[in-house]
Short mmCIF file of C-alpha atoms and ligand atoms in Angstrom, two decimals:
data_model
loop_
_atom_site.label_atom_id
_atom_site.label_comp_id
_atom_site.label_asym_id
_atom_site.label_seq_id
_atom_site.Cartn_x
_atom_site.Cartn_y
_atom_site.Cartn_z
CA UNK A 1422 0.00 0.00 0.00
CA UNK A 1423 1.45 3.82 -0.75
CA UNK A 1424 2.37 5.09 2.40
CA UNK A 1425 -0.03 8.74 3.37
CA UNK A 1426 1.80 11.71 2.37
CA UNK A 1427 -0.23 13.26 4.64
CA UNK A 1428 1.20 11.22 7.71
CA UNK A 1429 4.62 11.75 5.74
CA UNK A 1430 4.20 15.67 6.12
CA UNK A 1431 3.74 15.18 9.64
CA UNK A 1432 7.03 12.80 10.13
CA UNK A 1433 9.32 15.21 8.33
CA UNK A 1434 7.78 18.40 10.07
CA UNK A 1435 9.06 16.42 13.05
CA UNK A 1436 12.39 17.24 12.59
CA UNK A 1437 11.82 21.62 12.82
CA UNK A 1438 13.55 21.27 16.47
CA UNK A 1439 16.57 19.26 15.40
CA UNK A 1440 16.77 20.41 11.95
CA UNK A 1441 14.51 24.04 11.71
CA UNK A 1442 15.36 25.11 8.09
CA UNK A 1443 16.95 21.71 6.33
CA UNK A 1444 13.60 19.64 6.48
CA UNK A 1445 11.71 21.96 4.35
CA UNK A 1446 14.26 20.93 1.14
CA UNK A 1447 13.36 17.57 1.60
CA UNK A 1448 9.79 17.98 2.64
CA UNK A 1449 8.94 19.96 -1.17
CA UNK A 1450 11.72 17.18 -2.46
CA UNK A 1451 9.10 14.45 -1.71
CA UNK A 1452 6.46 16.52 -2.25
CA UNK A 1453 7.50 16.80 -5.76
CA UNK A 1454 7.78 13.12 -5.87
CA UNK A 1455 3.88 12.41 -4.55
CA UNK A 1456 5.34 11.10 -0.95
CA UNK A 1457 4.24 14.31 0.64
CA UNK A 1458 2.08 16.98 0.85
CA UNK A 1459 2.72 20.72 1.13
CA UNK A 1460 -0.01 21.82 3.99
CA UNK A 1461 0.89 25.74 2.91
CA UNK A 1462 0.49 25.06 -1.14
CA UNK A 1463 -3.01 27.02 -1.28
CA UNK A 1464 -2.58 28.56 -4.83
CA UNK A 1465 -4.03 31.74 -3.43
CA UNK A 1466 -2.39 34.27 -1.75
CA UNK A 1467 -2.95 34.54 2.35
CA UNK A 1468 -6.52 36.30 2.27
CA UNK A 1469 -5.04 38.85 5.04
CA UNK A 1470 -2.61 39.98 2.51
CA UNK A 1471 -4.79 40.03 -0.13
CA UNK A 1472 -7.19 42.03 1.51
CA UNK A 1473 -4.22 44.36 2.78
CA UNK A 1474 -2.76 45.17 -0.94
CA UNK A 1475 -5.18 44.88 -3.26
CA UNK A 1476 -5.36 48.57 -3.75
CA UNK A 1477 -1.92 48.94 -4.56
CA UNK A 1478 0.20 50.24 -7.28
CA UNK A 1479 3.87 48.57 -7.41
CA UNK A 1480 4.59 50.27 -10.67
CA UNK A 1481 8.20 51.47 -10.80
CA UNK A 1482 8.43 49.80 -6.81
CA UNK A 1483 10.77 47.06 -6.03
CA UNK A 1484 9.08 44.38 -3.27
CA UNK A 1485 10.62 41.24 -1.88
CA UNK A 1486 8.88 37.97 -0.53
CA UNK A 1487 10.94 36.13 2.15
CA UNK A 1488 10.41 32.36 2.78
CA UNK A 1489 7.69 32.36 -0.71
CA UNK A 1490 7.65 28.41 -0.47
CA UNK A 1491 5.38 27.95 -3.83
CA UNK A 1492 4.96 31.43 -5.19
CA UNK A 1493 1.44 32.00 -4.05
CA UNK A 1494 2.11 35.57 -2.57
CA UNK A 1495 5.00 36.50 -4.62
CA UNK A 1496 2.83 35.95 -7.58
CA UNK A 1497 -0.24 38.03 -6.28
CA UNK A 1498 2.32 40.71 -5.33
CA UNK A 1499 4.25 40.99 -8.98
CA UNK A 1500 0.61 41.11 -10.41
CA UNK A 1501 0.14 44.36 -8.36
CA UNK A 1502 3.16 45.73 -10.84
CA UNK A 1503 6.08 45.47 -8.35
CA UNK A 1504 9.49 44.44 -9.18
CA UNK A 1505 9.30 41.59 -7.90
CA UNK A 1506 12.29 38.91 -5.90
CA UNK A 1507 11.11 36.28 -3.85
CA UNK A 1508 13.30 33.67 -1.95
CA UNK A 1509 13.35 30.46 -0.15
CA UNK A 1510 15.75 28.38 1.61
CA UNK A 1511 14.46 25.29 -0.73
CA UNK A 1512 16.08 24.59 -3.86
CA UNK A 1513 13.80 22.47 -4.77
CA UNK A 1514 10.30 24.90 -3.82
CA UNK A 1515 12.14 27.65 -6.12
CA UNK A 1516 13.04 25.06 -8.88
CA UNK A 1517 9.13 23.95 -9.04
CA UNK A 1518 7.95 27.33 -8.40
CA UNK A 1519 9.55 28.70 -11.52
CA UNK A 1520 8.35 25.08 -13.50
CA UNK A 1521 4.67 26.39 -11.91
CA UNK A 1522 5.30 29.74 -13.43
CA UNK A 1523 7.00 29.53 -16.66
CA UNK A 1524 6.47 33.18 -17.84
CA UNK A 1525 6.69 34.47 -14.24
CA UNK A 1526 7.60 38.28 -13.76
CA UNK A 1527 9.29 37.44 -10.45
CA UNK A 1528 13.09 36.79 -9.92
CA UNK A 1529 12.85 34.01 -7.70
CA UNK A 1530 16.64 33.07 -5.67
CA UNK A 1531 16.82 30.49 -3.48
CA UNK A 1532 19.17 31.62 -0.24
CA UNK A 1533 18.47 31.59 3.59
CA UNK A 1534 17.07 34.20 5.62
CA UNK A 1535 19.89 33.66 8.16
CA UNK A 1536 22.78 34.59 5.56
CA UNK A 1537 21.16 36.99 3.42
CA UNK A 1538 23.04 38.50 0.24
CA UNK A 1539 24.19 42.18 1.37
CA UNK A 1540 22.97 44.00 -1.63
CA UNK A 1541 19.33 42.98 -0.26
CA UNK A 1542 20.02 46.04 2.29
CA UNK A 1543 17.45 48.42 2.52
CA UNK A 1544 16.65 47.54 -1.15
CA UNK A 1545 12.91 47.45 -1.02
CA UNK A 1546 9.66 49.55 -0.88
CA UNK A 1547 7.89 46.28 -0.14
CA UNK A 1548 8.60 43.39 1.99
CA UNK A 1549 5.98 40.59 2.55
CA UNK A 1550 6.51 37.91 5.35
CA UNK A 1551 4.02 35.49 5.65
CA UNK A 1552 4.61 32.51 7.93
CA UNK A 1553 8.31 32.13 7.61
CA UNK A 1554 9.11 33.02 10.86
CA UNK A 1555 6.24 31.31 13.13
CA UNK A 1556 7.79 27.77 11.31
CA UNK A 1557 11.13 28.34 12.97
CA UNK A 1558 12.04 27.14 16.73
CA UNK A 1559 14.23 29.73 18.73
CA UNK A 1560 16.91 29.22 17.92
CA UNK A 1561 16.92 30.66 15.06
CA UNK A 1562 13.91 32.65 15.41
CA UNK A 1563 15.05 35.42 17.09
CA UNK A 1564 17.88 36.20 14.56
CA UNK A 1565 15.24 35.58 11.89
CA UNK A 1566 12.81 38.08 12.70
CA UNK A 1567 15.78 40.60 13.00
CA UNK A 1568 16.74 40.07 9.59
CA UNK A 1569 13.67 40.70 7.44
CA UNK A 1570 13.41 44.59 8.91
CA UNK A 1571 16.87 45.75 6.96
CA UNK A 1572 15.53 44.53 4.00
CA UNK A 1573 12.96 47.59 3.95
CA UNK A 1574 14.52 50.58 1.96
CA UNK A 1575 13.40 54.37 2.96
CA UNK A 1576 9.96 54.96 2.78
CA UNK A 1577 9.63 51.21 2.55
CA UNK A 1578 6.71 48.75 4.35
CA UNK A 1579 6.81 45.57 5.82
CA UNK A 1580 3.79 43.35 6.11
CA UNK A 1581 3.90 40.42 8.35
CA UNK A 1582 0.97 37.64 8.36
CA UNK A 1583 1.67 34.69 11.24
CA UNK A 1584 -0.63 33.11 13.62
CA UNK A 1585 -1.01 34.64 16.77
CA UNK A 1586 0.41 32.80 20.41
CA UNK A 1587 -2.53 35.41 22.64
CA UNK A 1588 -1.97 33.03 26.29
CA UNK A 1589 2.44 32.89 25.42
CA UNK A 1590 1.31 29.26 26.54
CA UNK A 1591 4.15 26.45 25.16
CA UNK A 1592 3.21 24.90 21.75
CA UNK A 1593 4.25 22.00 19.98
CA UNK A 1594 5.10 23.10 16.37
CA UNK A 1595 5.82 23.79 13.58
CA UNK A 1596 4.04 26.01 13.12
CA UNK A 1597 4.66 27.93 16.60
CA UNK A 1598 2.04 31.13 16.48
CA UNK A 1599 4.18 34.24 17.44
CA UNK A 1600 3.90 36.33 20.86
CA UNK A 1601 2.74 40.04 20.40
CA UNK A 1602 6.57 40.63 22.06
CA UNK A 1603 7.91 38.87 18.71
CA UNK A 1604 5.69 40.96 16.64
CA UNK A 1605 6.86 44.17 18.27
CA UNK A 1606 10.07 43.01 17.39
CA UNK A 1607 10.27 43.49 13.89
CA UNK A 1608 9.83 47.52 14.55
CA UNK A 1609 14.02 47.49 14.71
CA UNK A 1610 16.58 48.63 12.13
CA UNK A 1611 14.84 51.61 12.12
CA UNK A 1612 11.00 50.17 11.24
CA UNK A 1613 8.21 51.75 13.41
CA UNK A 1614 4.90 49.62 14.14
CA UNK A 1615 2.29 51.38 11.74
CA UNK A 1616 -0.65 49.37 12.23
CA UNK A 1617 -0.51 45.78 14.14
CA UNK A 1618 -4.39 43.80 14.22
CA UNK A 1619 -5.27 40.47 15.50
CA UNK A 1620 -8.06 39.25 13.28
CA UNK A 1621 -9.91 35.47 13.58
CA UNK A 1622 -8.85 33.55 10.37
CA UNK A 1623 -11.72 33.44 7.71
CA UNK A 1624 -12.32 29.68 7.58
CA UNK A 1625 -11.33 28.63 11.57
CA UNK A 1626 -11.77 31.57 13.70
CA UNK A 1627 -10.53 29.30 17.00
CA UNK A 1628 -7.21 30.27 14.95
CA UNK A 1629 -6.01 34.18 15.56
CA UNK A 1630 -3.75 35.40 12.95
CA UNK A 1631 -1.76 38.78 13.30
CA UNK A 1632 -1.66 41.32 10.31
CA UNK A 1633 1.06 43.76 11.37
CA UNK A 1634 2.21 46.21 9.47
CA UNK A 1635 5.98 48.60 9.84
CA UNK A 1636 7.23 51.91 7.87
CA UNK A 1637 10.80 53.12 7.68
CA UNK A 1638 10.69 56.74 7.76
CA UNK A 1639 11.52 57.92 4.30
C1 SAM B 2259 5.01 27.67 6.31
S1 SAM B 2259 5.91 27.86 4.84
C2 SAM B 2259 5.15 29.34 4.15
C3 SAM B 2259 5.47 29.53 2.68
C4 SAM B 2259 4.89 30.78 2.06
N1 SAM B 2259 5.30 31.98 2.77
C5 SAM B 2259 3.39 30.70 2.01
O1 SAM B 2259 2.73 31.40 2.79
O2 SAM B 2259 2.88 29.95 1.17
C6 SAM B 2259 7.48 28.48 5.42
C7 SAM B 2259 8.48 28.68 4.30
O3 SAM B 2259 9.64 29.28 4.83
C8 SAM B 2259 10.77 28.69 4.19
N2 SAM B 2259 11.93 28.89 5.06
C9 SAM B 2259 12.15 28.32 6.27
N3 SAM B 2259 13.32 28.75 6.77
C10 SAM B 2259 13.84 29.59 5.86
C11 SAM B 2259 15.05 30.34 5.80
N4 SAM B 2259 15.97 30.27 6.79
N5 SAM B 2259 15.28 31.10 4.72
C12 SAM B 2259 14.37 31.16 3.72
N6 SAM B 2259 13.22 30.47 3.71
C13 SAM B 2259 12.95 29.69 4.77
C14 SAM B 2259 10.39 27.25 3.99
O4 SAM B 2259 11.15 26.57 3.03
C15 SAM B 2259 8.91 27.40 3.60
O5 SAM B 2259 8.75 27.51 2.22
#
C-alpha cells in the first residue's frame, strides 16, 4: 500500500527542532515526488494579505517575498506591478515554483534568511513575510525576525501575516504562532509599528492570525 503523504508531512515536520530550516528541502523534495504533501500550497495568496494590498500600485516599486515556499504571494504581489524577488531556503520549492510559473515576472533566488546577500540592504519599498518566521524554533527565530526589517529601503513597508500565540502558553510546532513581544520586534533597524491587528482567520476563527504592518521613515 502507498504510504499517506499526509502522515509523511507530519514525520518530516518532526524534525523543525533538530533540523529548523533543512527539512523543508526535503519535505517539497518528496512533495515533488507524490510522498508528501505541502499543507501551505493554497494557490491563493494569504486572504489577510490580499485584503491588505489589493489597492496597490507597485509600478516602478521594487518588493521582496521572504520564505515564498510555492509562489502563491510573490505571484499576487508581482501582479500588483512590483518588481518583484522572492526567496526560499528550498532549492527544490524555487526550482518547481519557476516550472509552476514559466512566464513568471518574479526573480525568484533560493538563499536563507539567516545569511542573506548584502545588496538585499534596505533595497525594497515592499517586503511581505508570511509565515516564515512562526515555522522556525528559537533558535533561530530570534535572529530571523531581525533580519527581514533591513531589508525595507526608505519609505519602505513591511507586512507580516503569522498566527497569533494570545496566552504565550508552550506549543508544539511547527508552526509555533508568534507572541505580540515577537511581533513588536520586527519595529528594529529603524521600522516603526504602523498598524498591528489580530483578526480570527476566515475559515477557523478558534485560529487568531496577526496582520502587522511597519514603515521606515523615508
Ligand atoms: C510555512 S511555509 C510558508 C510559505 C509561504 N510563505 C506561504 O505562505 O505559502 C514556510 C516557508 O519558509 C521557508 N523557510 C524556512 N526557513 C527559511 C530560511 N531560513 N530562509 C528562507 N526560507 C525559509 C520554507 O522553506 C517554507 O517555504
Amino acid at each position: 500500500m502507498r504510504p499517506d503523504p499526509d502522515a509523511h508531512t507530519r514525520e518530516l515536520a518532526a524534525k523543525a527542532t533538530t533540523d529548523p530550516t533543512g527539512w523543508f528541502e526535503e519535505l517539497y523534495a518528496e512533495a515533488a515526488d507524490g510522498r508528501a504533501t505541502v499543507p501551505w500550497d493554497r494557490g491563493v495568496p494569504a486572504a489577510l494579505l490580499a485584503e491588505w494590498a489589493r489597492d496597490l500600485d507597485g509600478t516602478g516599486k521594487r518588493a521582496m517575498v521572504v520564505g515564498c515556499g510555492l509562489g502563491r504571494d510573490s505571484e499576487f504581489i508581482a501582479s500588483l506591478g512590483f518588481d518583484t524577488v522572492a526567496f526560499d531556503v528550498s532549492a527544490t520549492a524555487i526550482a518547481t515554483t519557476k516550472a509552476r510559473h514559466p512566464d513568471s515576472r518574479v526573480d525568484y533566488v533560493t538563499a536563507d534568511l539567516l545569511d542573506l546577500p548584502g545588496d538585499w540592504r534596505h533595497a525594497f519599498d515592499l517586503v511581505v513575510e508570511d509565515m516564515t518566521v512562526q515555522s522556525l524554533p528559537d533558535p533561530p527565530r530570534a535572529q530571523a525576525i531581525a533580519n527581514i526589517p533591513p531589508l525595507v529601503g526608505p519609505g519602505g513597508t513591511l507586512l507580516v501575516v503569522a498566527a497569533a500565540n494570545l496566552t504565550g502558553a508552550a506549543t508544539d510546532g511547527p508552526p509555533w504562532p508568534l507572541v505580540r513581544a515577537e511581533i513588536d520586534a520586527f519595529a528594529t533597524d529603524g521600522l516603526r509599528a504602523a498598524n498591528v491587528e489580530c483578526v480570527p482567520d476566515a475559515t477557523d476563527p478558534a485560529i487568531n492570525r496577526w496582520r502587522a504592518e511597519f514603515r521606515r521613515p523615508s
